[in-house]
mmCIF file of C-alpha atoms in Angstrom:
data_model
loop_
_atom_site.group_PDB
_atom_site.id
_atom_site.type_symbol
_atom_site.label_atom_id
_atom_site.label_comp_id
_atom_site.label_asym_id
_atom_site.label_seq_id
_atom_site.Cartn_x
_atom_site.Cartn_y
_atom_site.Cartn_z
ATOM 1 C CA MET A 16 38.121 22.785 -58.979
ATOM 2 C CA LYS A 17 38.256 19.311 -57.435
ATOM 3 C CA ARG A 18 34.848 17.599 -57.504
ATOM 4 C CA ARG A 19 33.104 16.104 -54.484
ATOM 5 C CA THR A 20 33.715 12.397 -53.767
ATOM 6 C CA THR A 21 30.688 10.237 -54.634
ATOM 7 C CA ILE A 22 29.435 6.774 -53.703
ATOM 8 C CA ASP A 23 30.613 5.624 -57.166
ATOM 9 C CA ASP A 24 34.161 6.660 -56.270
ATOM 10 C CA ILE A 25 34.034 4.729 -52.985
ATOM 11 C CA ALA A 26 32.641 1.632 -54.748
ATOM 12 C CA LYS A 27 35.358 1.687 -57.421
ATOM 13 C CA ALA A 28 38.087 2.097 -54.805
ATOM 14 C CA LEU A 29 36.753 -0.896 -52.851
ATOM 15 C CA GLY A 30 35.965 -3.005 -55.932
ATOM 16 C CA VAL A 31 32.331 -3.548 -54.920
ATOM 17 C CA ASN A 32 28.913 -2.573 -56.238
ATOM 18 C CA LYS A 33 27.571 0.923 -55.655
ATOM 19 C CA SER A 34 24.503 -0.574 -53.943
ATOM 20 C CA THR A 35 26.731 -2.280 -51.347
ATOM 21 C CA VAL A 36 28.375 1.022 -50.451
ATOM 22 C CA SER A 37 24.987 2.737 -50.354
ATOM 23 C CA ARG A 38 23.645 0.149 -47.903
ATOM 24 C CA GLY A 39 26.790 0.389 -45.798
ATOM 25 C CA ILE A 40 26.348 4.153 -45.452
ATOM 26 C CA ASN A 41 22.573 4.471 -45.233
ATOM 27 C CA ASN A 42 21.588 1.160 -43.582
ATOM 28 C CA PRO A 43 24.705 -0.276 -41.905
ATOM 29 C CA SER A 44 22.772 -3.143 -40.325
ATOM 30 C CA LEU A 45 22.245 -4.608 -43.824
ATOM 31 C CA VAL A 46 25.946 -5.268 -44.452
ATOM 32 C CA SER A 47 28.533 -7.277 -42.555
ATOM 33 C CA GLN A 48 30.671 -5.681 -39.857
ATOM 34 C CA GLU A 49 33.767 -6.296 -42.027
ATOM 35 C CA MET A 50 32.258 -4.505 -45.044
ATOM 36 C CA ARG A 51 30.967 -1.696 -42.845
ATOM 37 C CA THR A 52 34.474 -1.132 -41.486
ATOM 38 C CA ARG A 53 36.011 -1.149 -44.994
ATOM 39 C CA ILE A 54 33.457 1.374 -46.221
ATOM 40 C CA GLU A 55 33.967 3.650 -43.203
ATOM 41 C CA LYS A 56 37.752 3.631 -43.647
ATOM 42 C CA MET A 57 37.524 4.394 -47.368
ATOM 43 C CA CYS A 58 35.010 7.194 -46.774
ATOM 44 C CA LYS A 59 37.443 8.811 -44.327
ATOM 45 C CA LYS A 60 40.391 8.296 -46.667
ATOM 46 C CA MET A 61 38.574 9.886 -49.626
ATOM 47 C CA ASN A 62 36.858 12.608 -47.526
ATOM 48 C CA TYR A 63 33.391 11.437 -48.526
ATOM 49 C CA ILE A 64 30.551 13.571 -47.098
ATOM 50 C CA PRO A 65 27.001 12.192 -47.600
ATOM 51 C CA ASN A 66 24.503 14.459 -49.329
ATOM 52 C CA SER A 67 21.644 14.168 -46.832
ATOM 53 C CA ILE A 68 19.208 16.243 -48.901
ATOM 54 C CA ALA A 69 19.684 14.135 -52.010
ATOM 55 C CA LYS A 70 19.442 10.953 -49.983
ATOM 56 C CA SER A 71 16.187 12.067 -48.390
ATOM 57 C CA LEU A 72 14.630 12.971 -51.735
ATOM 58 C CA ALA A 73 15.693 9.687 -53.296
ATOM 59 C CA SER A 74 14.622 7.384 -50.514
ATOM 60 C CA SER A 75 11.778 9.291 -48.812
ATOM 61 C CA SER A 76 13.831 8.877 -45.632
ATOM 62 C CA THR A 77 15.853 11.294 -43.524
ATOM 63 C CA ASN A 78 17.701 8.553 -41.595
ATOM 64 C CA SER A 79 16.498 10.313 -38.453
ATOM 65 C CA ILE A 80 15.107 9.006 -35.179
ATOM 66 C CA VAL A 81 13.185 11.202 -32.723
ATOM 67 C CA LEU A 82 13.537 10.710 -28.965
ATOM 68 C CA LEU A 83 10.891 12.423 -26.854
ATOM 69 C CA ILE A 84 11.624 12.963 -23.157
ATOM 70 C CA PRO A 85 9.389 14.702 -20.606
ATOM 71 C CA SER A 86 11.974 17.198 -19.373
ATOM 72 C CA PHE A 87 15.549 18.216 -20.188
ATOM 73 C CA SER A 88 16.021 19.153 -16.528
ATOM 74 C CA ASN A 89 15.166 15.656 -15.217
ATOM 75 C CA ASP A 90 18.442 13.784 -14.602
ATOM 76 C CA VAL A 91 16.639 10.441 -14.966
ATOM 77 C CA PHE A 92 16.695 10.778 -18.760
ATOM 78 C CA LYS A 93 20.374 11.679 -19.270
ATOM 79 C CA GLU A 94 21.412 8.030 -19.323
ATOM 80 C CA VAL A 95 18.477 7.122 -21.572
ATOM 81 C CA ILE A 96 19.708 9.730 -24.055
ATOM 82 C CA ASP A 97 23.264 8.361 -23.835
ATOM 83 C CA GLY A 98 22.061 4.824 -24.560
ATOM 84 C CA VAL A 99 19.965 5.868 -27.567
ATOM 85 C CA LYS A 100 22.762 8.084 -28.908
ATOM 86 C CA GLU A 101 25.358 5.295 -28.735
ATOM 87 C CA ILE A 102 23.281 3.092 -31.035
ATOM 88 C CA CYS A 103 22.262 5.921 -33.381
ATOM 89 C CA ASP A 104 25.928 6.876 -33.793
ATOM 90 C CA GLN A 105 26.866 3.248 -34.443
ATOM 91 C CA TYR A 106 24.316 2.918 -37.243
ATOM 92 C CA ASN A 107 24.625 6.455 -38.658
ATOM 93 C CA TYR A 108 21.175 7.666 -37.649
ATOM 94 C CA ASN A 109 20.531 11.306 -36.855
ATOM 95 C CA LEU A 110 19.141 11.664 -33.330
ATOM 96 C CA LEU A 111 16.588 14.424 -32.747
ATOM 97 C CA ILE A 112 15.559 15.078 -29.127
ATOM 98 C CA SER A 113 12.579 17.088 -27.894
ATOM 99 C CA ASP A 114 11.083 17.879 -24.485
ATOM 100 C CA PHE A 115 7.283 17.554 -24.205
ATOM 101 C CA SER A 116 7.036 18.996 -20.663
ATOM 102 C CA TYR A 117 5.046 16.046 -19.249
ATOM 103 C CA THR A 118 2.069 17.098 -21.378
ATOM 104 C CA PRO A 119 0.340 14.573 -23.689
ATOM 105 C CA LEU A 120 -0.975 17.357 -25.938
ATOM 106 C CA GLU A 121 2.528 18.797 -26.288
ATOM 107 C CA GLU A 122 3.833 15.322 -27.129
ATOM 108 C CA GLN A 123 1.138 15.096 -29.818
ATOM 109 C CA ARG A 124 2.085 18.501 -31.256
ATOM 110 C CA ILE A 125 5.784 17.604 -31.453
ATOM 111 C CA ILE A 126 5.045 14.252 -33.100
ATOM 112 C CA GLU A 127 2.854 15.963 -35.720
ATOM 113 C CA LYS A 128 5.683 18.409 -36.454
ATOM 114 C CA TYR A 129 8.288 15.685 -36.898
ATOM 115 C CA MET A 130 5.961 13.569 -39.056
ATOM 116 C CA GLN A 131 5.929 16.472 -41.528
ATOM 117 C CA GLN A 132 9.736 16.244 -41.650
ATOM 118 C CA ASN A 133 9.580 12.600 -42.741
ATOM 119 C CA VAL A 134 11.522 11.141 -39.803
ATOM 120 C CA ASP A 135 12.001 7.367 -39.803
ATOM 121 C CA GLY A 136 10.869 6.461 -36.297
ATOM 122 C CA PHE A 137 10.036 7.561 -32.760
ATOM 123 C CA ILE A 138 11.259 6.547 -29.313
ATOM 124 C CA LEU A 139 8.784 7.657 -26.639
ATOM 125 C CA THR A 140 9.559 7.697 -22.909
ATOM 126 C CA GLU A 141 5.902 7.822 -21.890
ATOM 127 C CA THR A 142 3.231 5.143 -22.156
ATOM 128 C CA TYR A 143 0.258 7.487 -21.718
ATOM 129 C CA HIS A 144 -0.647 9.386 -24.913
ATOM 130 C CA THR A 145 -3.614 11.140 -26.475
ATOM 131 C CA GLN A 146 -5.714 8.877 -28.666
ATOM 132 C CA LYS A 147 -4.833 11.095 -31.627
ATOM 133 C CA THR A 148 -1.114 10.456 -31.062
ATOM 134 C CA ILE A 149 -1.716 6.699 -31.078
ATOM 135 C CA ASP A 150 -3.872 6.904 -34.215
ATOM 136 C CA LEU A 151 -1.427 9.206 -36.041
ATOM 137 C CA LEU A 152 1.572 6.936 -35.584
ATOM 138 C CA ASN A 153 -0.263 3.677 -36.245
ATOM 139 C CA THR A 154 -2.145 4.948 -39.286
ATOM 140 C CA ALA A 155 1.053 6.349 -40.811
ATOM 141 C CA HIS A 156 2.888 3.078 -40.016
ATOM 142 C CA ILE A 157 5.795 4.942 -38.465
ATOM 143 C CA PRO A 158 7.895 2.550 -36.341
ATOM 144 C CA THR A 159 7.540 3.610 -32.705
ATOM 145 C CA ILE A 160 8.984 2.255 -29.456
ATOM 146 C CA GLU A 161 7.906 3.028 -25.877
ATOM 147 C CA LEU A 162 10.450 3.028 -23.042
ATOM 148 C CA MET A 163 10.695 3.108 -19.227
ATOM 149 C CA HIS A 164 7.600 1.160 -18.089
ATOM 150 C CA ILE A 165 6.326 -2.175 -19.385
ATOM 151 C CA TYR A 166 2.649 -3.042 -19.673
ATOM 152 C CA GLU A 167 0.478 -5.774 -21.162
ATOM 153 C CA ASN A 168 -0.885 -4.177 -24.332
ATOM 154 C CA PRO A 169 1.670 -1.896 -26.051
ATOM 155 C CA HIS A 170 0.290 0.796 -28.331
ATOM 156 C CA PHE A 171 3.134 0.433 -30.810
ATOM 157 C CA LEU A 172 5.787 -2.000 -32.070
ATOM 158 C CA ALA A 173 7.684 -2.560 -28.843
ATOM 159 C CA ASN A 174 7.641 -1.718 -25.154
ATOM 160 C CA ILE A 175 10.888 -1.799 -23.121
ATOM 161 C CA GLY A 176 11.502 -0.938 -19.480
ATOM 162 C CA ILE A 177 11.005 -2.096 -15.895
ATOM 163 C CA ASN A 178 7.875 -2.939 -13.963
ATOM 164 C CA GLN A 179 7.452 0.350 -12.090
ATOM 165 C CA TYR A 180 4.723 -1.033 -9.826
ATOM 166 C CA ALA A 181 6.753 -4.091 -8.795
ATOM 167 C CA ALA A 182 9.836 -1.982 -8.038
ATOM 168 C CA ALA A 183 7.901 0.393 -5.793
ATOM 169 C CA GLU A 184 6.094 -2.513 -4.154
ATOM 170 C CA TYR A 185 9.452 -4.091 -3.242
ATOM 171 C CA LEU A 186 10.651 -0.832 -1.697
ATOM 172 C CA VAL A 187 7.526 -0.287 0.426
ATOM 173 C CA ARG A 188 7.496 -3.918 1.576
ATOM 174 C CA PHE A 189 11.066 -3.392 2.777
ATOM 175 C CA LEU A 190 9.948 -0.437 4.917
ATOM 176 C CA VAL A 191 6.999 -2.379 6.356
ATOM 177 C CA ASN A 192 8.526 -5.839 6.829
ATOM 178 C CA ASP A 193 12.251 -5.239 7.348
ATOM 179 C CA LYS A 194 12.182 -1.854 9.040
ATOM 180 C CA GLN A 195 8.848 -2.374 10.826
ATOM 181 C CA ARG A 196 7.707 1.148 9.959
ATOM 182 C CA GLN A 197 4.065 1.905 10.723
ATOM 183 C CA HIS A 198 3.579 5.504 9.567
ATOM 184 C CA ILE A 199 4.915 5.669 6.007
ATOM 185 C CA ALA A 200 4.317 8.827 3.982
ATOM 186 C CA LEU A 201 4.538 9.183 0.210
ATOM 187 C CA CYS A 202 5.857 12.196 -1.658
ATOM 188 C CA SER A 203 4.948 11.987 -5.353
ATOM 189 C CA SER A 204 4.560 14.141 -8.451
ATOM 190 C CA TRP A 205 1.424 14.616 -10.524
ATOM 191 C CA LEU A 206 3.532 15.162 -13.659
ATOM 192 C CA ASP A 207 4.833 11.645 -14.148
ATOM 193 C CA SER A 208 2.611 8.657 -14.967
ATOM 194 C CA ARG A 209 5.293 6.352 -13.540
ATOM 195 C CA ALA A 210 4.922 8.174 -10.216
ATOM 196 C CA LEU A 211 1.240 7.213 -10.235
ATOM 197 C CA LEU A 212 2.164 3.541 -10.524
ATOM 198 C CA ARG A 213 4.546 3.911 -7.568
ATOM 199 C CA LYS A 214 1.741 5.559 -5.610
ATOM 200 C CA MET A 215 -0.568 2.616 -6.377
ATOM 201 C CA ALA A 216 2.052 0.185 -5.058
ATOM 202 C CA TRP A 217 2.490 2.244 -1.868
ATOM 203 C CA GLU A 218 -1.267 2.247 -1.264
ATOM 204 C CA ASP A 219 -1.680 -1.464 -1.971
ATOM 205 C CA VAL A 220 1.133 -2.576 0.358
ATOM 206 C CA LEU A 221 -0.039 -0.366 3.225
ATOM 207 C CA THR A 222 -3.655 -1.445 2.754
ATOM 208 C CA ALA A 223 -2.616 -5.103 2.796
ATOM 209 C CA HIS A 224 -0.941 -4.512 6.175
ATOM 210 C CA ASN A 225 -3.820 -2.426 7.583
ATOM 211 C CA LEU A 226 -1.653 0.696 7.678
ATOM 212 C CA PRO A 227 -2.947 4.228 6.947
ATOM 213 C CA THR A 228 -2.677 5.624 3.402
ATOM 214 C CA ASP A 229 -3.592 9.242 4.130
ATOM 215 C CA ARG A 230 0.001 10.521 4.377
ATOM 216 C CA HIS A 231 0.324 11.568 0.758
ATOM 217 C CA PHE A 232 1.965 14.810 -0.342
ATOM 218 C CA THR A 233 2.124 15.857 -4.011
ATOM 219 C CA VAL A 234 4.884 18.100 -5.347
ATOM 220 C CA GLN A 235 3.427 20.781 -7.598
ATOM 221 C CA GLY A 236 5.655 21.219 -10.627
ATOM 222 C CA LYS A 237 8.987 19.600 -11.388
ATOM 223 C CA THR A 238 10.830 17.667 -8.703
ATOM 224 C CA SER A 239 14.046 19.139 -7.288
ATOM 225 C CA PHE A 240 16.180 19.377 -4.148
ATOM 226 C CA VAL A 241 14.201 22.453 -3.125
ATOM 227 C CA SER A 242 10.790 20.827 -3.606
ATOM 228 C CA GLY A 243 12.032 17.816 -1.628
ATOM 229 C CA ALA A 244 13.082 19.987 1.309
ATOM 230 C CA GLU A 245 9.743 21.805 1.226
ATOM 231 C CA ALA A 246 7.877 18.493 1.042
ATOM 232 C CA LEU A 247 9.659 17.175 4.140
ATOM 233 C CA ILE A 248 8.649 20.271 6.122
ATOM 234 C CA GLU A 249 5.010 19.916 5.049
ATOM 235 C CA ILE A 250 4.834 16.164 5.707
ATOM 236 C CA LEU A 251 6.273 16.461 9.219
ATOM 237 C CA TYR A 252 3.980 19.427 9.945
ATOM 238 C CA GLN A 253 0.867 17.470 8.899
ATOM 239 C CA TRP A 254 1.931 14.081 10.290
ATOM 240 C CA PRO A 255 4.579 14.598 13.038
ATOM 241 C CA ASP A 256 4.776 10.896 13.918
ATOM 242 C CA THR A 257 5.841 9.879 10.389
ATOM 243 C CA ASP A 258 8.633 7.292 10.650
ATOM 244 C CA ALA A 259 9.410 6.743 6.923
ATOM 245 C CA ILE A 260 8.941 8.608 3.662
ATOM 246 C CA PHE A 261 8.940 7.120 0.170
ATOM 247 C CA PHE A 262 9.981 9.777 -2.354
ATOM 248 C CA VAL A 263 9.173 8.756 -5.924
ATOM 249 C CA ASN A 264 12.334 10.427 -7.269
ATOM 250 C CA ASP A 265 15.873 10.624 -5.881
ATOM 251 C CA ASP A 266 16.138 14.407 -6.261
ATOM 252 C CA ILE A 267 13.282 15.128 -3.837
ATOM 253 C CA ALA A 268 14.614 12.450 -1.475
ATOM 254 C CA ALA A 269 18.007 14.193 -1.533
ATOM 255 C CA GLY A 270 16.414 17.551 -0.740
ATOM 256 C CA ALA A 271 14.611 15.980 2.204
ATOM 257 C CA ILE A 272 17.854 14.477 3.548
ATOM 258 C CA MET A 273 19.536 17.888 3.373
ATOM 259 C CA GLU A 274 16.622 19.473 5.236
ATOM 260 C CA CYS A 275 16.797 16.751 7.895
ATOM 261 C CA SER A 276 20.472 17.587 8.423
ATOM 262 C CA ARG A 277 19.567 21.243 8.974
ATOM 263 C CA ARG A 278 16.879 20.261 11.498
ATOM 264 C CA GLY A 279 18.952 17.712 13.400
ATOM 265 C CA ILE A 280 16.786 14.758 12.316
ATOM 266 C CA LYS A 281 18.779 11.509 12.152
ATOM 267 C CA VAL A 282 17.944 9.897 8.824
ATOM 268 C CA GLY A 283 17.989 6.108 9.035
ATOM 269 C CA LYS A 284 17.204 6.232 12.773
ATOM 270 C CA ASP A 285 14.558 8.844 13.580
ATOM 271 C CA LEU A 286 13.219 8.777 10.034
ATOM 272 C CA ASP A 287 13.777 6.425 7.088
ATOM 273 C CA ILE A 288 13.973 8.007 3.627
ATOM 274 C CA VAL A 289 13.948 6.082 0.348
ATOM 275 C CA GLY A 290 14.066 7.277 -3.251
ATOM 276 C CA PHE A 291 13.773 5.863 -6.750
ATOM 277 C CA ASN A 292 16.159 5.592 -9.763
ATOM 278 C CA ASP A 293 19.614 5.588 -8.091
ATOM 279 C CA LEU A 294 20.900 8.804 -9.650
ATOM 280 C CA ASP A 295 24.634 9.559 -9.358
ATOM 281 C CA PHE A 296 24.358 11.677 -6.210
ATOM 282 C CA ALA A 297 22.480 8.944 -4.269
ATOM 283 C CA LYS A 298 25.705 7.202 -3.284
ATOM 284 C CA VAL A 299 27.484 10.382 -2.097
ATOM 285 C CA LEU A 300 24.740 11.959 0.002
ATOM 286 C CA ASN A 301 25.240 12.004 3.766
ATOM 287 C CA PRO A 302 23.667 9.679 4.684
ATOM 288 C CA THR A 303 23.718 7.721 1.429
ATOM 289 C CA LEU A 304 20.309 7.067 -0.139
ATOM 290 C CA THR A 305 18.424 3.767 -0.152
ATOM 291 C CA THR A 306 16.696 3.524 -3.524
ATOM 292 C CA ILE A 307 15.756 1.454 -6.571
ATOM 293 C CA ALA A 308 18.342 1.326 -9.364
ATOM 294 C CA THR A 309 16.816 1.454 -12.842
ATOM 295 C CA PRO A 310 18.855 0.409 -15.937
ATOM 296 C CA ARG A 311 18.256 3.626 -17.859
ATOM 297 C CA PHE A 312 21.270 3.419 -20.187
ATOM 298 C CA GLU A 313 20.401 -0.175 -21.112
ATOM 299 C CA ILE A 314 16.757 0.770 -21.700
ATOM 300 C CA GLY A 315 17.781 3.550 -24.096
ATOM 301 C CA LYS A 316 20.306 1.368 -25.898
ATOM 302 C CA LEU A 317 17.918 -1.560 -26.299
ATOM 303 C CA GLY A 318 15.133 0.762 -27.431
ATOM 304 C CA ALA A 319 17.276 2.206 -30.226
ATOM 305 C CA GLN A 320 18.521 -1.241 -31.270
ATOM 306 C CA THR A 321 14.969 -2.552 -31.459
ATOM 307 C CA LEU A 322 13.733 0.418 -33.479
ATOM 308 C CA ILE A 323 16.609 0.144 -35.963
ATOM 309 C CA GLN A 324 15.833 -3.561 -36.372
ATOM 310 C CA PHE A 325 12.301 -2.623 -37.415
ATOM 311 C CA LEU A 326 13.627 0.060 -39.762
ATOM 312 C CA SER A 327 15.901 -2.536 -41.371
ATOM 313 C CA GLY A 328 12.958 -4.824 -42.083
ATOM 314 C CA GLN A 329 13.701 -7.278 -39.271
ATOM 315 C CA THR A 330 11.300 -8.430 -36.568
ATOM 316 C CA PRO A 331 12.857 -8.623 -33.082
ATOM 317 C CA GLU A 332 12.301 -11.829 -31.113
ATOM 318 C CA GLN A 333 10.617 -9.946 -28.260
ATOM 319 C CA GLN A 334 8.359 -6.925 -28.519
ATOM 320 C CA THR A 335 7.816 -6.512 -24.773
ATOM 321 C CA ILE A 336 11.111 -6.570 -22.898
ATOM 322 C CA GLU A 337 11.207 -6.305 -19.113
ATOM 323 C CA LEU A 338 14.586 -5.391 -17.643
ATOM 324 C CA PRO A 339 15.427 -6.009 -13.979
ATOM 325 C CA PHE A 340 15.479 -3.291 -11.323
ATOM 326 C CA LYS A 341 17.792 -3.512 -8.310
ATOM 327 C CA PHE A 342 17.132 -2.637 -4.687
ATOM 328 C CA ILE A 343 20.037 -0.604 -3.275
ATOM 329 C CA ARG A 344 20.084 -0.525 0.522
ATOM 330 C CA ARG A 345 22.172 2.293 1.981
ATOM 331 C CA GLN A 346 22.279 4.409 5.153
ATOM 332 C CA SER A 347 19.051 6.418 4.765
ATOM 333 C CA ALA A 348 16.964 3.318 5.546
#
């Protein structure tokens, strides 16, 4: 019976030390791109399959990174996942993904579970955690990155994202200053801490212009086209003279636009509607959706790169990285 190819076999075939091949397979960032390519080609040629169990026992590492997202059904995080996965694939890290259902205690439970499995690091898409979660990760010295929103005092090694407050502030100022809207409603979600920051921006801009801030409707549960349509009906029932609505997610904004079409309301004329995130469907709605574009793929990619730098013993130049958002003006406002 033919024996399994080993790292020794790969090293002999390449004429290099076993340790070089081991680094190239287990920690690719520690070898040159040229050597990494040579090792990869030889591994394919000789049908080398890493023994992950043996590697974990020998190194006390599983070469695994955990990405925690609030919901698998939220389209906002698909591009974040793609960005993280691209880098994990490039550096041969296993990517484990879990959904914590917007619940800090559930996030804590999942983190405790993965810590028992000896994972190498965490990428979190929330900046609000239980104190126990913060203490667990910091006490255990497990490299951890936070994504999506930036803030002054990160809990962990790095914080990467956009300024959620500033993005929402820009959008509301557009409605007040450019569109001269006077009765601007907000439709938000209690699930998402980023939605709370957008709500704060909405309140602050309206207050600064002496405009009312009572037109606030909260979606109960996860946002969707259906909840957006229902929110529009409720907002116009409570405040019939509403002339603009800021929806904190594109999916509820899209549902509202569809409901307006059914009711004969001219979006962009009778009523301005704006969203947030610039999801794929925003540019094909009728009318197309005015929104804020967030660089979700880049955030995920940069988060994974930064975490792997820490895991390789390097210290990134920046530990708080603010990426730019982009205002996308379309037909809905």
